[in-house]
Short mmCIF file of C-alpha atoms and ligand atoms in Angstrom, two decimals:
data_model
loop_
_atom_site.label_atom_id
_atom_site.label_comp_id
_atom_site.label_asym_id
_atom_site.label_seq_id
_atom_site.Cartn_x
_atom_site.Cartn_y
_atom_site.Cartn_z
CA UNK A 207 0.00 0.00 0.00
CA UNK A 208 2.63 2.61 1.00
CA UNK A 209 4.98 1.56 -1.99
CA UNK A 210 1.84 2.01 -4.05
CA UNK A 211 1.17 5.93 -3.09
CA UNK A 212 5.01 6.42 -3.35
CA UNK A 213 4.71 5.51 -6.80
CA UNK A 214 2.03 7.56 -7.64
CA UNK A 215 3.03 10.56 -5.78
CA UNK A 216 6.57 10.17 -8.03
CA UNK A 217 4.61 10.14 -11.51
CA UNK A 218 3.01 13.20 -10.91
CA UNK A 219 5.94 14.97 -9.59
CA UNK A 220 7.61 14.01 -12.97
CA UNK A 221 4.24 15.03 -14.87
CA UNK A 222 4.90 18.12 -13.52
CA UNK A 223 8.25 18.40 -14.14
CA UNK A 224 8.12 17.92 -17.52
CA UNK A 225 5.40 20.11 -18.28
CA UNK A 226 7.40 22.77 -16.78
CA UNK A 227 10.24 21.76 -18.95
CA UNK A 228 8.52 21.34 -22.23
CA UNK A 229 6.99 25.49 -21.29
CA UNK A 230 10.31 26.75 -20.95
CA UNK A 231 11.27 24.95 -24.25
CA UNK A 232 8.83 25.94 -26.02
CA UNK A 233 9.37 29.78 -25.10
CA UNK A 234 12.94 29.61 -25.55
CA UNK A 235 12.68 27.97 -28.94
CA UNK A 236 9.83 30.88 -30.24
CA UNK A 237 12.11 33.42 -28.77
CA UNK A 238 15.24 31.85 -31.30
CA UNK A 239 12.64 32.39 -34.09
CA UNK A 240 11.23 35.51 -34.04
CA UNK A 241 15.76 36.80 -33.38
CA UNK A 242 16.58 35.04 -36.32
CA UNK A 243 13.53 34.91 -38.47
CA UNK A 244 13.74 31.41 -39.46
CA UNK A 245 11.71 28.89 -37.96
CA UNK A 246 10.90 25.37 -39.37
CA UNK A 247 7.97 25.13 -37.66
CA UNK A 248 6.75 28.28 -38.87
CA UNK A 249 4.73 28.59 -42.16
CA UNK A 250 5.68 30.73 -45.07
CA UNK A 251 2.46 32.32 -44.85
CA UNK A 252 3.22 33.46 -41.16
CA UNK A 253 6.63 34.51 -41.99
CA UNK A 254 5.15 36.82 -44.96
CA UNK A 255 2.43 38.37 -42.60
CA UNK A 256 5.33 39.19 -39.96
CA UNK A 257 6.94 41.20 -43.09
CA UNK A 258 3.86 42.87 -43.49
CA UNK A 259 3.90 43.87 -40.17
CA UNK A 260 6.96 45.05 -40.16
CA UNK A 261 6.59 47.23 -43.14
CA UNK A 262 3.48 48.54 -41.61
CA UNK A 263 5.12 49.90 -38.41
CA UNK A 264 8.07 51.11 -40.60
CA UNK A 265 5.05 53.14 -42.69
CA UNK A 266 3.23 54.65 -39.40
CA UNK A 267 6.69 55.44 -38.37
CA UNK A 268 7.27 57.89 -41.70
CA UNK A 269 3.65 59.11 -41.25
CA UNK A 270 4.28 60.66 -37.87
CA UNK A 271 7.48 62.16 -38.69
CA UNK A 272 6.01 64.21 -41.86
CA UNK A 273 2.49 64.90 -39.79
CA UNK A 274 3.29 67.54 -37.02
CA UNK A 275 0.38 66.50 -34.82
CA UNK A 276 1.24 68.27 -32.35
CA UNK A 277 -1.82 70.32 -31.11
CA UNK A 278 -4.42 67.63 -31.98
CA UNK A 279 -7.98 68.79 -32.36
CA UNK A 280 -9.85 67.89 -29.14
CA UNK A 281 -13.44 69.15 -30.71
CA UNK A 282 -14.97 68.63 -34.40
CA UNK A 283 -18.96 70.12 -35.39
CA UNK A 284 -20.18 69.45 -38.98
CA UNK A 285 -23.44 71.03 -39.29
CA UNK A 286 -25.43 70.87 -43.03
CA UNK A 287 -27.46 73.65 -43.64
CA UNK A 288 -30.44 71.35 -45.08
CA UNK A 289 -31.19 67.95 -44.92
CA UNK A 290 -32.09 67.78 -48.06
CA UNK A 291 -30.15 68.50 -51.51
CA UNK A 292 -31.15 68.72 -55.30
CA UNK A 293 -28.20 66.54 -57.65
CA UNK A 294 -27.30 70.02 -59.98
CA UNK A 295 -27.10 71.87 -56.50
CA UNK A 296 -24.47 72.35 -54.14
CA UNK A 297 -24.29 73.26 -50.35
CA UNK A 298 -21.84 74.95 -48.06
CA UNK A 299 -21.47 72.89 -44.90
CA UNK A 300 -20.60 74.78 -41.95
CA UNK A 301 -17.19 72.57 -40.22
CA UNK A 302 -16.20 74.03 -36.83
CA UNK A 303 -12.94 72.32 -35.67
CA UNK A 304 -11.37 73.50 -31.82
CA UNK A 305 -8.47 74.49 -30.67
CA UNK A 306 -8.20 77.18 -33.04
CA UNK A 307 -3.96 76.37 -32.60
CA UNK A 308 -4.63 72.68 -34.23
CA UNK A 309 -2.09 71.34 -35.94
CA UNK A 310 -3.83 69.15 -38.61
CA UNK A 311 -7.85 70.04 -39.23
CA UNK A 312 -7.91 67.78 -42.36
CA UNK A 313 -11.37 65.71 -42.78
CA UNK A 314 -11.81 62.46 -44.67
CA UNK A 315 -15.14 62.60 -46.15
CA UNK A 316 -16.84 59.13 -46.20
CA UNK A 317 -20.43 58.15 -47.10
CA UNK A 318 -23.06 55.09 -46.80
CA UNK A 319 -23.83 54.99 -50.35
CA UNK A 320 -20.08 55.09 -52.15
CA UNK A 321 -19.54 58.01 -54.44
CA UNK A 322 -22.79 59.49 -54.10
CA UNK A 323 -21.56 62.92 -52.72
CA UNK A 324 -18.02 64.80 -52.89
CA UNK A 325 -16.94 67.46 -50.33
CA UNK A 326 -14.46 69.88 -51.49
CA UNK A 327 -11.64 71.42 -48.79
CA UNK A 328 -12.85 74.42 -47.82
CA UNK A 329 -16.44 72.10 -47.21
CA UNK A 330 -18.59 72.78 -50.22
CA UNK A 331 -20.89 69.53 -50.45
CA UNK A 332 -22.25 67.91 -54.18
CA UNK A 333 -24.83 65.27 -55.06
CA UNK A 334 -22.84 63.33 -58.00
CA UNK A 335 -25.45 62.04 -60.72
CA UNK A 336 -26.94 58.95 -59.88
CA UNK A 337 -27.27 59.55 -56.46
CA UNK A 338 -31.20 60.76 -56.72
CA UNK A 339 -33.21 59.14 -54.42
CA UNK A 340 -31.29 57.95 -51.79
CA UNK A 341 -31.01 59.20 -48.11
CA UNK A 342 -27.43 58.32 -47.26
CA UNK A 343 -25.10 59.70 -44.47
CA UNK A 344 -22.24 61.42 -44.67
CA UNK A 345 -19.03 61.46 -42.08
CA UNK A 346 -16.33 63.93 -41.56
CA UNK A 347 -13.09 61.85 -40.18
CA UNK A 348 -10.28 63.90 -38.23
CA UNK A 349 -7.27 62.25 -40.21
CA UNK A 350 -4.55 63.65 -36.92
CA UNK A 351 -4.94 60.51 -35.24
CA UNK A 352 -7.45 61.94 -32.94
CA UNK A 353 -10.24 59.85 -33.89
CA UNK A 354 -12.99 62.80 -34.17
CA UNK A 355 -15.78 62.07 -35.91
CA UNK A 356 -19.29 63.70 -36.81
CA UNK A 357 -22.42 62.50 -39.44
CA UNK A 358 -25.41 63.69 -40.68
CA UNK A 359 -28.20 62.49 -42.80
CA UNK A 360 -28.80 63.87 -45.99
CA UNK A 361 -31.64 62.97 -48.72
CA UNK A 362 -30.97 63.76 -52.41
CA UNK A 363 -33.61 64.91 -54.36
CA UNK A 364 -33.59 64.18 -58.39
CA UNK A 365 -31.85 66.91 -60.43
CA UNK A 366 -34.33 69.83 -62.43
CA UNK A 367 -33.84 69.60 -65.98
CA UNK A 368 -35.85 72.32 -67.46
CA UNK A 369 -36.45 70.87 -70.72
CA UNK A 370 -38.58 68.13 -69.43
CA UNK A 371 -42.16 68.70 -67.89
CA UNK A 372 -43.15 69.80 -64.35
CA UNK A 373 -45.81 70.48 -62.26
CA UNK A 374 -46.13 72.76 -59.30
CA UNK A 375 -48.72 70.89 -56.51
CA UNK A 376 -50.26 73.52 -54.03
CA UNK A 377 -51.70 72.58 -51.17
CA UNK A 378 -54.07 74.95 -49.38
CA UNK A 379 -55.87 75.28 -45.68
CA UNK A 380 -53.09 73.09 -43.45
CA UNK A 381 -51.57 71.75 -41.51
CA UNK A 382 -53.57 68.95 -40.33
CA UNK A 383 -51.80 66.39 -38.35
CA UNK A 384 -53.40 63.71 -39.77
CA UNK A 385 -53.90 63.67 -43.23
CA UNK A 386 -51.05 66.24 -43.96
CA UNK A 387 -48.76 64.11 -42.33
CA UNK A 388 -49.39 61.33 -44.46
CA UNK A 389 -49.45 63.17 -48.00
CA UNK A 390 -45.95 64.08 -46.58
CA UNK A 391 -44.82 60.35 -46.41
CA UNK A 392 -45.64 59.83 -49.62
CA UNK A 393 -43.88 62.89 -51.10
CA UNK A 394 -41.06 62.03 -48.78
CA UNK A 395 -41.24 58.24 -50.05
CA UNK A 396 -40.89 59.46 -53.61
CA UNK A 397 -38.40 62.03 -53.40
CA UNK A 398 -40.90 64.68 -54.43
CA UNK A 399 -41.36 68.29 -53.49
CA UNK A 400 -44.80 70.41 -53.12
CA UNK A 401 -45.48 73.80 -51.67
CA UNK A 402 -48.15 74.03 -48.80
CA UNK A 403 -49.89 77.51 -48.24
CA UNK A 404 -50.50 77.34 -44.23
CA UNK A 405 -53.55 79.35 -42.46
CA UNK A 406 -51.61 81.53 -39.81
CA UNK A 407 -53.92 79.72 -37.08
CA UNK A 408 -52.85 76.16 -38.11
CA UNK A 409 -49.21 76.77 -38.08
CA UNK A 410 -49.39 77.88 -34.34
CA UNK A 411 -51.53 75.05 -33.49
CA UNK A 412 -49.20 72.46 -35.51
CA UNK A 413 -45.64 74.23 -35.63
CA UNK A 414 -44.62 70.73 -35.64
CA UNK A 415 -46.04 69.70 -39.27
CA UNK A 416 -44.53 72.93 -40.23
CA UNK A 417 -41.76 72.05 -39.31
CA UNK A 418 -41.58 68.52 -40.71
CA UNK A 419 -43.10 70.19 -43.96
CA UNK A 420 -39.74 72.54 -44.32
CA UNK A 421 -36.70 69.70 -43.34
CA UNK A 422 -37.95 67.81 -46.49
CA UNK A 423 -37.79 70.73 -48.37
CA UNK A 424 -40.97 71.46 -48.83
CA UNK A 425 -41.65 75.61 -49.74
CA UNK A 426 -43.81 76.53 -47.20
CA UNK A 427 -46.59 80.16 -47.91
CA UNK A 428 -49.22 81.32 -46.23
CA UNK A 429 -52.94 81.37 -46.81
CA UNK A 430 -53.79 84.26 -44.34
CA UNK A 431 -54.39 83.66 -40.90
CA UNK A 432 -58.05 82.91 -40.79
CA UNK A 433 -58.88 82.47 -44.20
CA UNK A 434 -60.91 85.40 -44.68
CA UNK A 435 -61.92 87.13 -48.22
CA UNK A 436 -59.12 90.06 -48.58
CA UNK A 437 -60.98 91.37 -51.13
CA UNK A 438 -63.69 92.35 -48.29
CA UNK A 439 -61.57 93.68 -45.60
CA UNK A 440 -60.88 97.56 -44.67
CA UNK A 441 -57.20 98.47 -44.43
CA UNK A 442 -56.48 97.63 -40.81
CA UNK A 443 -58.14 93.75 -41.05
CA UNK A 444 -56.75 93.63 -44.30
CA UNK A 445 -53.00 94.27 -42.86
CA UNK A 446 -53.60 92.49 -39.83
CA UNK A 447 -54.78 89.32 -41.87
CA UNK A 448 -51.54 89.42 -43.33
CA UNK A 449 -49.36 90.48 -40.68
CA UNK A 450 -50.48 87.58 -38.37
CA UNK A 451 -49.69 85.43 -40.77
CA UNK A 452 -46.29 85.77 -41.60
CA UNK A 453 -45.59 86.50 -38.03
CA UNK A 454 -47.28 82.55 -37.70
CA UNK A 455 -44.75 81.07 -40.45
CA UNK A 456 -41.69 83.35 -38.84
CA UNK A 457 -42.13 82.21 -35.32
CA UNK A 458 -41.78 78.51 -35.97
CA UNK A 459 -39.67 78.98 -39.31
CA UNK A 460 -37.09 81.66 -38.82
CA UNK A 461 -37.71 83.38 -41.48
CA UNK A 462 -41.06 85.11 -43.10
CA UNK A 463 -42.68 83.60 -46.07
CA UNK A 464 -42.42 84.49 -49.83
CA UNK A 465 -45.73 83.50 -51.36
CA UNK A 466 -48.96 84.01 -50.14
CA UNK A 467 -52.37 82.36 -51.77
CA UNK A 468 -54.73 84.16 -51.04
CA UNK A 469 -58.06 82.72 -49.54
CA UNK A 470 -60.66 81.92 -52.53
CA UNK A 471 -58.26 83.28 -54.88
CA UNK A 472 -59.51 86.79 -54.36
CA UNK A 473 -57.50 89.42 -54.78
CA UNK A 474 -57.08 92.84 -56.41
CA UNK A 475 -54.85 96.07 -56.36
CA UNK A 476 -55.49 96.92 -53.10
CA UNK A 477 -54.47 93.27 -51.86
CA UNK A 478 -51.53 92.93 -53.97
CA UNK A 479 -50.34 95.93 -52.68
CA UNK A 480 -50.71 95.71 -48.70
CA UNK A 481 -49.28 91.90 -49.76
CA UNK A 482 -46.43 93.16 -51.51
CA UNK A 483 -45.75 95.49 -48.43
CA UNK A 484 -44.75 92.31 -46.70
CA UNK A 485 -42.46 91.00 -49.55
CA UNK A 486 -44.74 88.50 -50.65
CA UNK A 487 -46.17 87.11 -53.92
CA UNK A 488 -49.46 86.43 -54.75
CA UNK A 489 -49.50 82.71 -56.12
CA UNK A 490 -53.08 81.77 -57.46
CA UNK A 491 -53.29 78.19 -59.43
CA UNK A 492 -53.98 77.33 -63.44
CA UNK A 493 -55.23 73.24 -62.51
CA UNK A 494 -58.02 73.40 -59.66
CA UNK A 495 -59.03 69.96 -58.78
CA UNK A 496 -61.92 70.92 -57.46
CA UNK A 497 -61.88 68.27 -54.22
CA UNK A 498 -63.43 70.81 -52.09
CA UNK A 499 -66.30 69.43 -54.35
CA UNK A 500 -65.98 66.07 -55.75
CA UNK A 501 -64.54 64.78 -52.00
CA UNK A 502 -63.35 61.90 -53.90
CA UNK A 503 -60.16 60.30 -54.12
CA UNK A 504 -60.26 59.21 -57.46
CA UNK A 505 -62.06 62.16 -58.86
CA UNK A 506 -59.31 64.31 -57.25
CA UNK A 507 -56.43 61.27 -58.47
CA UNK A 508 -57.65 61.98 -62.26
CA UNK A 509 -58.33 65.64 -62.25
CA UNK A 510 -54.43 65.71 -61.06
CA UNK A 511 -53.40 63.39 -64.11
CA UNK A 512 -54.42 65.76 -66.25
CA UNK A 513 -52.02 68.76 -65.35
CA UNK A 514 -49.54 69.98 -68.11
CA UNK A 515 -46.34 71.06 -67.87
CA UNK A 516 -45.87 73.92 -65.73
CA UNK A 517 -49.60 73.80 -64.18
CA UNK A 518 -49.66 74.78 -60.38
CA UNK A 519 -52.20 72.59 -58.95
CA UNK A 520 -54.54 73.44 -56.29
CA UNK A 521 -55.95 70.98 -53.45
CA UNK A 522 -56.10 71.02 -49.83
CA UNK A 523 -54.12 68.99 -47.30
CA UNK A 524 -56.39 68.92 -44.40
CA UNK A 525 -59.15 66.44 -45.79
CA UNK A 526 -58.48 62.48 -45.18
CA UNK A 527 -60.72 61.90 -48.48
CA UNK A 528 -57.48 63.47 -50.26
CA UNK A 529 -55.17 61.33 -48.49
CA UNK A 530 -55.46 58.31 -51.08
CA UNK A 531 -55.22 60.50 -54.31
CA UNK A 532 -52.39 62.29 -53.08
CA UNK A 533 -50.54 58.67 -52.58
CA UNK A 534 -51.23 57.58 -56.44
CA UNK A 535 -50.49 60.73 -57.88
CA UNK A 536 -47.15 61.72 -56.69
CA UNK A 537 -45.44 58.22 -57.95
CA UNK A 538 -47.55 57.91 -61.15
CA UNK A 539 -47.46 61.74 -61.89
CA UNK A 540 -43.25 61.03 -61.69
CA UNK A 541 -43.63 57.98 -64.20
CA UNK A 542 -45.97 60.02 -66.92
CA UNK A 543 -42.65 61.90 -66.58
CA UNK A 544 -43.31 64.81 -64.34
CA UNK A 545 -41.05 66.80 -62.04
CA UNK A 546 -42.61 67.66 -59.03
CA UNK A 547 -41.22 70.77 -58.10
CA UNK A 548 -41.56 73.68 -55.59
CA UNK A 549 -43.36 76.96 -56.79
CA UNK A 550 -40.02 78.86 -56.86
CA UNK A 551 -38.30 75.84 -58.43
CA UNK A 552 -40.68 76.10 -61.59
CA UNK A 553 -40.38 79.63 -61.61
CA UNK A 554 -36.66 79.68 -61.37
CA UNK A 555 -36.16 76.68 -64.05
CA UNK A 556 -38.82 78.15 -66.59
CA UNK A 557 -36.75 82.21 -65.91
CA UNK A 558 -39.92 83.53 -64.28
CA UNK A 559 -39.80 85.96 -61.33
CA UNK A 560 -41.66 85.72 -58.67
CA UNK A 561 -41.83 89.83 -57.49
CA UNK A 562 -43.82 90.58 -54.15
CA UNK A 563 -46.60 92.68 -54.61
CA UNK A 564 -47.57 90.19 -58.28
CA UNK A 565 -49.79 87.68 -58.65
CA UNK A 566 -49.55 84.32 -61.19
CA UNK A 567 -51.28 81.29 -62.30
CA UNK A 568 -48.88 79.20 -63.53
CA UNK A 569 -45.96 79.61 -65.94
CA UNK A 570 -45.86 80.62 -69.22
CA UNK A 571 -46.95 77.71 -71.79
CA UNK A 572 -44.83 78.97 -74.50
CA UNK A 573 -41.92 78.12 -72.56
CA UNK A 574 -42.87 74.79 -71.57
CA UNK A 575 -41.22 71.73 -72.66
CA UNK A 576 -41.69 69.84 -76.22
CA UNK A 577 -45.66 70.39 -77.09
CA UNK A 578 -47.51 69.64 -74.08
CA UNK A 579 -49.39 73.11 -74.99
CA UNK A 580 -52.71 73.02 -73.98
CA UNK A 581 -54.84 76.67 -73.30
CA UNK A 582 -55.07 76.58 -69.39
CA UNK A 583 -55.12 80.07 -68.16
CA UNK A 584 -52.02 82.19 -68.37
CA UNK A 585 -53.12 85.35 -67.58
CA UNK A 586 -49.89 85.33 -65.14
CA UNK A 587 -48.94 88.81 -63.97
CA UNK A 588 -52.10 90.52 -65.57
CA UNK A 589 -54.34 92.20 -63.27
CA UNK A 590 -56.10 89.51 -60.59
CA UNK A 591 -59.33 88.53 -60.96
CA UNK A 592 -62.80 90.81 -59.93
CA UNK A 593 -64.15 88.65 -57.74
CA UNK A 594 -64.24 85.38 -55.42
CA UNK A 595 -64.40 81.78 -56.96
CA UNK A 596 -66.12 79.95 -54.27
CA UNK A 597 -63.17 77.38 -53.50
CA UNK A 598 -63.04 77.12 -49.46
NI1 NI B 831 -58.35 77.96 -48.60
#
């Protein structure tokens, strides 16, 4: 019995032993390896990575000495003005990089979709062609070694090409949460644009919409405050009407609104004049779908098919019966091959002014694209009609 636990108490002392033996071994023979760098055991393919290596260190090595990093930056801000951008447009970002004494400010511009936008030096961002209809994001790299970084999202909006045909869709009386919302997804879905003429009262009741309704680049005018006649106000109620209104867009905007449509369409010298006051433009419409009417999505959906190019179409974004017509028209409108544009985009790509204190219709169909002439009204920048249509 004894002799029997001496025996086993001597193997595992030499286990042990020899484990210990075969580490040190092991370590000493690596050790010989990596000195002389040669090693039978070692693969070819290991030896050829631990060149790589090598070279690699050797290469950071160079870097540093030609970079003076010095002062690295310790803060980096990369702000874009708009979260939205037309291909054929450009946009200044504003880059703010801290401490003023850094050595090395250089950005590496990177983005999610590859190639689809370039940013100069000095920060000056462009869509490249192809690149429509895509929301990518973009990041600014600090390339001292500091490891700043800053991103934003950006969605690019099809290039204007003013040969081909476009349409101008107005929508009147909003916001409403809940259908304007909605007409917004689907112009948001389709890279589209539209302009939307606020009441005064909405806007303060919904500055959120508003809001929503400008980031996707949507022009947003004004419709009055409380959608009275102009045409039937005294001087004071007249101004005030107006007044409150761009005061309404300012306060949630920033900045006062350029069109104005008026309520019914009414409006003569005396309007145009107390509206021009306020630097705005009268913008009536040359395609009325009449939905205000028909309240019918498919009756509204087919008077909208029938715009030509460089009709400004009228409907209203606070009725749900509009909601459906508004989601078949902006992606078919888009394959019958029309633009949807902004009401300064179609002025500005057909060389139209829009002066406060005018009023238009739509733009001039002699300068529209290859014959889609048809007689819709273009009595744009003649005097404004007598009286009231009866369109809410
Ligand atoms: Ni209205």
């Amino acid at each position: 019995m004894k002799k029997g636990i001496q025996y086993i108490l001597l193997l595992v002392v030499v286990l042990i032993l020899g484990l210990g033996v075969a580490t040190v071994a092991r370590r000493l023979i690596g050790s010989s390896a990596k000195g002389s760098g040669k090693s039978g055991q070692k693969t070819e393919q290991a030896q050829n990575k631990d060149k790589d290596k090598d070279k690699e260190e050797d290469t950071e090595a160079t870097t540093e000495k030609e970079a003076d990093n010095s002062v690295p930056m310790t803060g980096l801000t990369v702000k874009a003005p708009q979260g939205y951008l037309r291909v054929g447009k450009t946009m200044q970002l504003d880059i703010k990089t801290e401490p003023a004494e850094a050595t090395n400010t250089a950005l590496d511009w990177s983005c999610s979709l590859d190639g689809a936008v370039t940013v100069s030096e000095d920060g000056v961002l462009t869509p490249n062609e192809g690149s429509e209809k895509n929301t990518v994001t973009v990041t600014a790299t600090a390339t001292d070694g500091s490891g700043l970084k800053q991103s934003f999202d950006l969605r690019i909006l099809p290039g204007i090409d003013p040969s081909k045909p476009m349409v101008a869709i107005t929508f009147d009386d909003g916001p409403n949460p809940e259908t304007t919302n909605v007409m917004l997804d689907a112009l948001e879905e389709n890279y589209a644009l539209a302009t939307f003429f606020c009441l005064g009262q909405n806007v303060g009741y919904y500055p959120d919409v508003v809001k929503r309704e400008y980031e996707l680049g949507m022009e947003v005018g004004t419709h009055t405050f409380a959608h009275k006649q102009l045409t039937a106000l005294g001087a004071e109620e007249l101004d005030s009407e107006i007044s409150k209104a761009v005061k309404a867009n300012e306060d949630v905007l920033g900045f006062k609104p350029k069109l104005m449509r008026p309520p019914y369409g009414a409006a003569n010298k005396t309007v145009l004049k107390a509206v021009g006051s306020y630097g705005l433009c009268c913008m009536n419409w040359s395609l009325d779908t009449e939905d205000w009417k028909t309240k019918n999505a498919d009756a509204t959906y087919k008077m909208v098919m029938t715009a030509t190019d460089g009709d400004v179409v009228l409907l209203h974004d606070i009725h749900q019966y509009n909601v459906d017509a508004v989601k078949r028209f902006v992606p078919d409108l888009m394959a019958a091959g029309f633009q949807l544009v902004t009401v300064p985009e179609l002025y500005e790509n057909r060389g139209e002014t829009l002066d406060p204190g005018t009023i238009h219709f739509r733009t001039d169909p002699t300068t529209e694209s290859a014959g889609e002439t048809t007689a819709a009204s273009s009595n744009d920048g003649a005097t404004a009609p007598e009286s009231a249509t009866t369109a809410p």
